[in-house]
């Protein structure tokens, strides 16, 4: 067997720091970009700023000329009640009527953070329910999402979250049980001495604990109007459809002539180096903004061509993936994903997020189905159900499978909620 040494030449493309930062700028929506540029303006003397004469003004989802309308009203979705949120995670068939009442009672006892600040003994004594049933129901409620709900105190809440992540060990248990106050006061050395572990290990445990959520449940808030600033505006002018980036209100950023002259005239090498660094960063920012504008317009034009009937005639959305648009716009799919993040399009019939325009198509008989199609199917299934025995979300998943639609129970719950349809428990209760 002969052995030989060969040299292979491989080419690899790596993103440099400026390229990565350009991608980060692409991911910013208009408000985030404005905040980023304002921060740079205060820190970089090379960056000059001329504020726009027309600041963003509020509108109520009614289309106007693009120069007059910068913001749209988006109403927050209807939030679920606390009882609905938790009960839809349970199967009522697994409980007796009495146990189901205990579960309802425990949900009513939850505080705003999702903690059960009352002992099982008290619940049993006050309600008259058997302690053993209270204990069984509570164990099941501790398994619900989000992790930590129905814990009886903060310590139990944190431990459950760690157990779900498989990060629970004897040291972090002792820290939670005995040293939360030391964490609050920064007594790292005290914890280190008591547990006989290094301060570095203690810091790692503290960082892990601080990443947990002490308020696992955020209760429903009252519905209110929220105002967003569309990033793209689609409008008709002179019988032509046009697409523009809604960024005039951000203002104009350019190189500062005064500091440019200072950089070129100074003989101080340290000062010259300082200005040169600021100049390079400023040039990169301006270049990245132009590149962002070009990418956003290219992306929006491809989306408009794909969804013309939706934007112009308010027809249903066509199934469209990010890969479809990436191919049409000649962009990488990761660039499409970044450019779409957290951004909105305003068009004659309202305002919609980029995210809502994309859908991974589901198999629906012989044709593709969008989220809108699936919602219609869910609505039809629920409309035809027996009101005395309404379908659970899991049952709806099974029915959809028979129609060649493969989605999860969580997706069913999400679509049902967006349709304004109550959970199984509330649908049944309403019909009694």
XYZ file of C-alpha atoms in Angstrom:
432
model
C 0.000 0.000 0.000
C 1.561 3.279 -1.049
C 1.013 6.529 0.705
C 1.335 9.930 -0.906
C 0.987 13.471 0.301
C -1.281 15.644 -1.807
C -2.091 19.311 -1.568
C -5.649 20.366 -2.302
C -6.654 23.959 -2.878
C -10.040 24.862 -1.458
C -11.819 28.170 -1.906
C -14.031 29.332 0.927
C -16.106 32.467 1.136
C -16.305 34.038 4.561
C -18.295 37.073 5.511
C -16.169 39.879 6.870
C -17.296 42.141 9.687
C -18.753 44.788 7.395
C -20.717 42.218 5.389
C -22.226 40.803 8.574
C -23.157 44.282 9.749
C -24.734 44.995 6.358
C -26.915 41.926 6.802
C -27.878 43.181 10.256
C -28.929 46.526 8.763
C -31.011 44.690 6.160
C -32.922 42.935 8.965
C -33.912 46.252 10.616
C -37.352 47.711 9.969
C -37.664 51.462 9.397
C -38.056 52.385 13.062
C -35.131 50.189 14.104
C -33.044 51.671 11.289
C -33.925 55.198 12.457
C -32.856 54.363 16.024
C -29.641 52.746 14.787
C -28.733 55.769 12.652
C -29.519 58.230 15.420
C -27.194 56.326 17.759
C -24.455 56.350 15.106
C -24.993 60.065 14.519
C -24.375 60.840 18.202
C -21.210 58.704 18.279
C -19.645 59.284 14.862
C -18.578 62.870 13.995
C -18.150 61.841 10.355
C -21.875 61.172 9.974
C -24.013 64.185 9.115
C -27.790 64.217 9.598
C -30.489 66.337 8.003
C -33.920 65.629 9.586
C -36.912 65.162 7.333
C -39.480 67.948 7.133
C -42.395 65.496 7.351
C -42.330 63.290 10.447
C -44.509 60.168 10.500
C -48.173 60.827 11.164
C -50.922 58.490 12.326
C -53.449 56.979 9.978
C -56.263 54.470 10.457
C -55.486 51.862 7.828
C -56.873 54.109 5.114
C -54.762 54.608 2.043
C -53.605 58.104 1.164
C -50.822 59.565 -0.899
C -47.505 58.056 0.259
C -46.046 61.420 1.197
C -48.909 62.034 3.637
C -49.377 58.622 5.210
C -46.612 56.908 7.129
C -48.312 54.897 9.825
C -51.131 52.382 9.884
C -53.323 51.177 12.676
C -52.983 47.476 13.440
C -55.312 46.064 16.057
C -53.923 43.424 18.316
C -55.500 39.991 17.865
C -58.222 38.870 20.243
C -56.487 37.345 23.232
C -57.647 34.144 24.838
C -59.043 34.092 28.321
C -56.836 32.531 30.947
C -59.248 29.618 31.354
C -59.425 28.993 27.606
C -55.662 29.179 27.217
C -54.991 26.442 29.749
C -58.046 24.226 29.277
C -57.430 23.738 25.586
C -54.151 22.052 26.527
C -56.053 19.379 28.477
C -58.288 16.501 27.439
C -61.521 16.726 29.447
C -62.212 13.026 28.793
C -59.359 12.135 31.138
C -61.021 13.777 34.145
C -64.162 13.317 36.189
C -66.641 16.191 36.369
C -65.383 16.963 39.859
C -61.736 17.015 38.768
C -62.632 19.288 35.859
C -64.225 21.700 38.353
C -61.048 21.536 40.464
C -58.982 22.477 37.398
C -61.295 25.419 36.722
C -60.990 26.507 40.343
C -57.171 26.315 40.283
C -57.036 28.377 37.101
C -59.186 31.019 38.804
C -56.706 31.034 41.710
C -53.710 31.849 39.490
C -52.101 35.253 39.974
C -51.162 37.496 37.042
C -47.735 35.841 36.761
C -49.187 32.339 36.478
C -48.239 31.210 39.995
C -50.596 29.387 42.353
C -50.059 31.301 45.594
C -52.314 29.078 47.634
C -51.633 25.639 49.078
C -53.459 22.534 47.917
C -54.695 22.066 51.478
C -56.333 25.489 51.382
C -57.897 24.771 48.001
C -59.286 21.498 49.360
C -60.630 23.136 52.543
C -62.163 26.149 50.822
C -63.687 24.308 47.874
C -64.587 21.080 49.640
C -62.830 19.000 46.972
C -60.838 15.907 48.111
C -57.141 16.629 48.640
C -56.100 13.625 46.533
C -58.041 14.981 43.543
C -56.543 18.440 44.075
C -53.074 16.894 44.126
C -53.674 14.904 40.922
C -55.055 17.899 39.045
C -52.200 20.116 40.198
C -49.589 17.617 38.962
C -51.190 17.699 35.520
C -51.407 21.493 35.502
C -47.689 21.723 36.256
C -47.066 19.998 32.913
C -48.787 22.722 30.893
C -47.155 25.412 28.808
C -45.546 27.792 29.371
C -43.135 26.026 31.706
C -43.496 27.120 35.320
C -47.209 27.924 35.387
C -49.150 26.675 38.431
C -45.972 26.615 40.533
C -46.617 27.463 44.155
C -43.657 29.810 44.466
C -40.783 31.294 42.497
C -38.365 28.516 43.440
C -40.623 25.792 42.094
C -41.237 27.860 38.968
C -37.507 28.144 38.213
C -36.842 24.470 38.915
C -39.579 23.320 36.535
C -38.159 25.462 33.738
C -34.707 23.982 34.296
C -36.075 20.433 34.358
C -37.850 21.011 31.033
C -34.502 22.079 29.575
C -32.639 19.144 31.195
C -30.347 21.624 32.958
C -31.243 20.766 36.538
C -28.487 19.570 38.900
C -27.711 19.520 42.614
C -25.765 22.789 42.638
C -28.358 24.888 40.856
C -31.018 23.366 43.111
C -29.087 24.530 46.193
C -28.581 27.984 44.695
C -32.304 28.349 44.005
C -33.315 26.977 47.404
C -30.829 28.942 49.518
C -29.114 31.722 47.576
C -31.582 33.734 45.506
C -31.054 36.658 47.855
C -27.276 36.332 47.429
C -27.776 36.516 43.658
C -29.837 39.682 44.070
C -27.056 41.329 46.088
C -24.216 39.971 43.938
C -22.689 37.823 46.682
C -20.947 35.433 44.290
C -18.123 34.594 46.689
C -20.617 33.631 49.410
C -22.273 31.094 47.121
C -18.862 29.834 45.977
C -17.676 29.182 49.540
C -20.912 27.542 50.655
C -21.075 25.148 47.701
C -17.286 24.665 47.324
C -17.285 25.486 43.633
C -15.400 28.157 41.676
C -16.759 31.660 41.200
C -16.745 31.038 37.430
C -19.108 28.093 37.925
C -21.318 30.208 40.177
C -21.439 32.937 37.519
C -22.523 30.352 34.935
C -25.303 29.126 37.233
C -26.426 32.701 37.925
C -26.490 33.496 34.211
C -28.613 30.387 33.626
C -31.057 31.329 36.399
C -31.337 34.888 35.086
C -32.284 33.516 31.650
C -35.409 31.912 33.160
C -38.823 33.565 33.328
C -40.098 34.396 36.839
C -43.440 35.441 35.291
C -44.318 32.410 33.129
C -47.823 33.548 32.233
C -48.589 36.930 30.755
C -52.322 37.447 31.072
C -54.483 38.855 28.292
C -54.466 42.584 27.876
C -57.306 44.740 26.647
C -57.507 45.068 22.911
C -56.000 48.313 21.765
C -54.896 49.929 18.554
C -51.205 49.674 17.794
C -49.554 51.885 15.219
C -46.836 50.564 12.953
C -44.831 52.253 10.248
C -45.029 50.368 6.937
C -41.646 49.763 5.337
C -43.042 49.465 1.818
C -45.950 51.332 0.201
C -47.747 50.018 -2.866
C -49.945 52.619 -4.573
C -51.538 53.505 -7.901
C -50.569 56.695 -9.689
C -51.540 57.737 -13.216
C -52.984 54.250 -13.806
C -49.607 52.731 -12.937
C -48.802 50.639 -9.885
C -45.758 51.818 -7.979
C -43.699 50.538 -5.074
C -41.697 52.784 -2.801
C -39.656 52.467 0.338
C -41.328 54.467 3.112
C -38.174 56.059 4.491
C -38.338 59.785 3.693
C -39.261 60.584 7.289
C -36.036 58.956 8.518
C -34.018 61.900 7.205
C -30.812 62.125 5.179
C -27.422 60.864 6.332
C -24.173 61.758 4.610
C -20.465 62.426 5.228
C -19.677 65.547 7.224
C -17.621 67.917 5.050
C -16.064 69.707 8.012
C -14.553 66.563 9.550
C -13.537 65.271 6.117
C -11.410 68.384 5.628
C -10.019 67.998 9.141
C -9.039 64.392 8.410
C -7.255 65.413 5.207
C -5.477 68.431 6.729
C -4.346 67.132 10.127
C -0.730 66.084 10.654
C -1.469 64.261 13.913
C -1.183 60.512 13.103
C -3.440 59.442 15.999
C -6.122 61.944 15.082
C -5.847 60.991 11.420
C -6.241 57.287 12.332
C -9.264 58.096 14.491
C -10.972 60.021 11.699
C -10.081 57.336 9.170
C -11.807 54.659 11.259
C -14.893 56.833 11.655
C -14.838 57.634 7.942
C -14.701 53.950 6.992
C -17.587 53.096 9.298
C -19.627 56.023 8.013
C -18.991 55.006 4.379
C -20.000 51.437 5.177
C -23.250 52.590 6.830
C -24.244 54.767 3.866
C -23.376 51.959 1.446
C -25.352 49.423 3.524
C -28.419 51.682 3.558
C -28.336 51.950 -0.237
C -27.910 48.199 -0.535
C -30.812 47.655 1.884
C -33.023 49.948 -0.201
C -32.143 48.112 -3.418
C -32.796 44.686 -1.833
C -36.101 45.743 -0.245
C -37.422 47.128 -3.544
C -36.304 44.057 -5.488
C -37.982 41.809 -2.916
C -41.202 43.872 -2.892
C -41.432 43.947 -6.686
C -41.144 40.152 -6.832
C -43.832 39.769 -4.153
C -46.132 42.237 -5.939
C -45.827 40.340 -9.224
C -46.607 37.073 -7.411
C -49.572 38.466 -5.449
C -50.975 41.044 -7.873
C -54.563 39.840 -7.514
C -54.318 40.171 -3.739
C -52.888 43.707 -3.731
C -55.002 45.101 -6.576
C -58.309 43.220 -6.349
C -58.244 41.919 -2.772
C -58.314 38.308 -3.964
C -57.039 35.363 -1.909
C -53.299 34.974 -1.445
C -51.543 32.497 -3.701
C -49.302 29.901 -2.027
C -45.880 31.550 -1.979
C -42.681 30.536 -0.216
C -39.528 32.498 0.446
C -37.720 30.221 -1.996
C -40.199 31.193 -4.735
C -39.449 34.879 -4.208
C -35.711 34.243 -3.865
C -35.743 32.587 -7.287
C -37.732 35.409 -8.917
C -35.743 38.233 -7.299
C -32.426 36.413 -7.803
C -31.652 36.643 -4.100
C -30.522 34.034 -1.617
C -33.417 32.676 0.451
C -31.619 33.739 3.660
C -31.530 37.310 2.297
C -35.285 37.156 1.664
C -35.814 35.910 5.210
C -33.694 38.697 6.673
C -35.238 41.426 4.543
C -38.779 40.279 5.459
C -38.222 40.173 9.201
C -40.600 42.426 11.160
C -41.573 44.522 8.144
C -44.942 45.635 6.757
C -46.428 46.548 3.392
C -49.153 49.170 3.048
C -51.439 48.737 0.023
C -54.852 50.211 -0.971
C -56.863 47.772 1.175
C -54.788 47.941 4.350
C -51.474 46.918 5.841
C -49.992 43.423 6.036
C -46.753 41.981 7.357
C -44.326 40.274 5.002
C -44.615 37.192 7.205
C -48.352 36.848 6.463
C -47.696 36.850 2.726
C -45.474 33.791 2.882
C -46.843 30.341 3.496
C -45.335 26.917 3.274
C -47.971 25.208 1.161
C -49.798 22.257 2.619
C -51.088 19.346 0.561
C -54.792 19.938 0.035
C -56.241 17.356 -2.303
C -54.912 18.078 -5.785
C -53.952 21.665 -5.070
C -51.870 23.684 -2.660
C -53.584 25.291 0.286
C -52.646 28.510 2.014
C -53.331 29.351 5.629
C -56.538 31.016 4.437
C -57.738 27.738 2.895
C -56.926 25.811 6.048
C -58.817 28.331 8.169
C -61.867 27.882 5.964
C -61.619 24.115 6.367
C -61.305 24.392 10.162
C -64.297 26.736 10.244
C -66.323 24.263 8.183
C -65.364 21.348 10.461
C -66.363 23.211 13.606
C -69.574 24.503 12.058
C -70.669 20.925 11.334
C -69.649 19.434 14.700
C -72.073 18.110 17.305
C -72.596 21.028 19.747
C -72.939 18.543 22.607
C -69.564 16.974 21.752
C -67.427 19.648 20.076
C -64.171 18.578 18.477
C -60.900 19.018 20.339
C -57.982 20.552 18.442
C -56.407 17.081 18.281
C -59.575 15.700 16.706
C -59.556 18.504 14.134
C -55.958 17.540 13.275
C -57.162 13.996 12.565
C -60.040 15.232 10.381
C -57.701 17.508 8.426
C -55.397 14.542 7.782
C -58.276 12.831 5.986
C -58.364 15.901 3.727
C -54.613 15.573 3.093
C -53.740 18.530 5.313
C -50.837 17.843 7.662
C -50.597 20.435 10.444
C -49.954 20.308 14.184
C -52.417 20.760 17.038
C -50.745 24.067 17.881
C -51.335 25.277 14.323
C -55.010 24.318 14.588
C -55.282 26.234 17.884
C -53.591 29.255 16.319
C -55.872 29.326 13.261
C -58.970 28.688 15.391
C -58.052 31.612 17.623
C -57.473 33.868 14.615
C -60.961 32.929 13.416
C -62.351 34.011 16.781
C -63.600 30.494 17.588
C -63.603 29.441 21.229
C -61.873 26.337 22.582
C -63.661 22.979 22.953
C -64.580 23.681 26.574
C -66.180 27.066 25.895
C -68.000 25.862 22.769
C -69.586 23.076 24.766
C -70.426 25.303 27.717
C -72.070 27.869 25.461
C -74.344 25.232 23.979
C -75.548 23.800 27.293
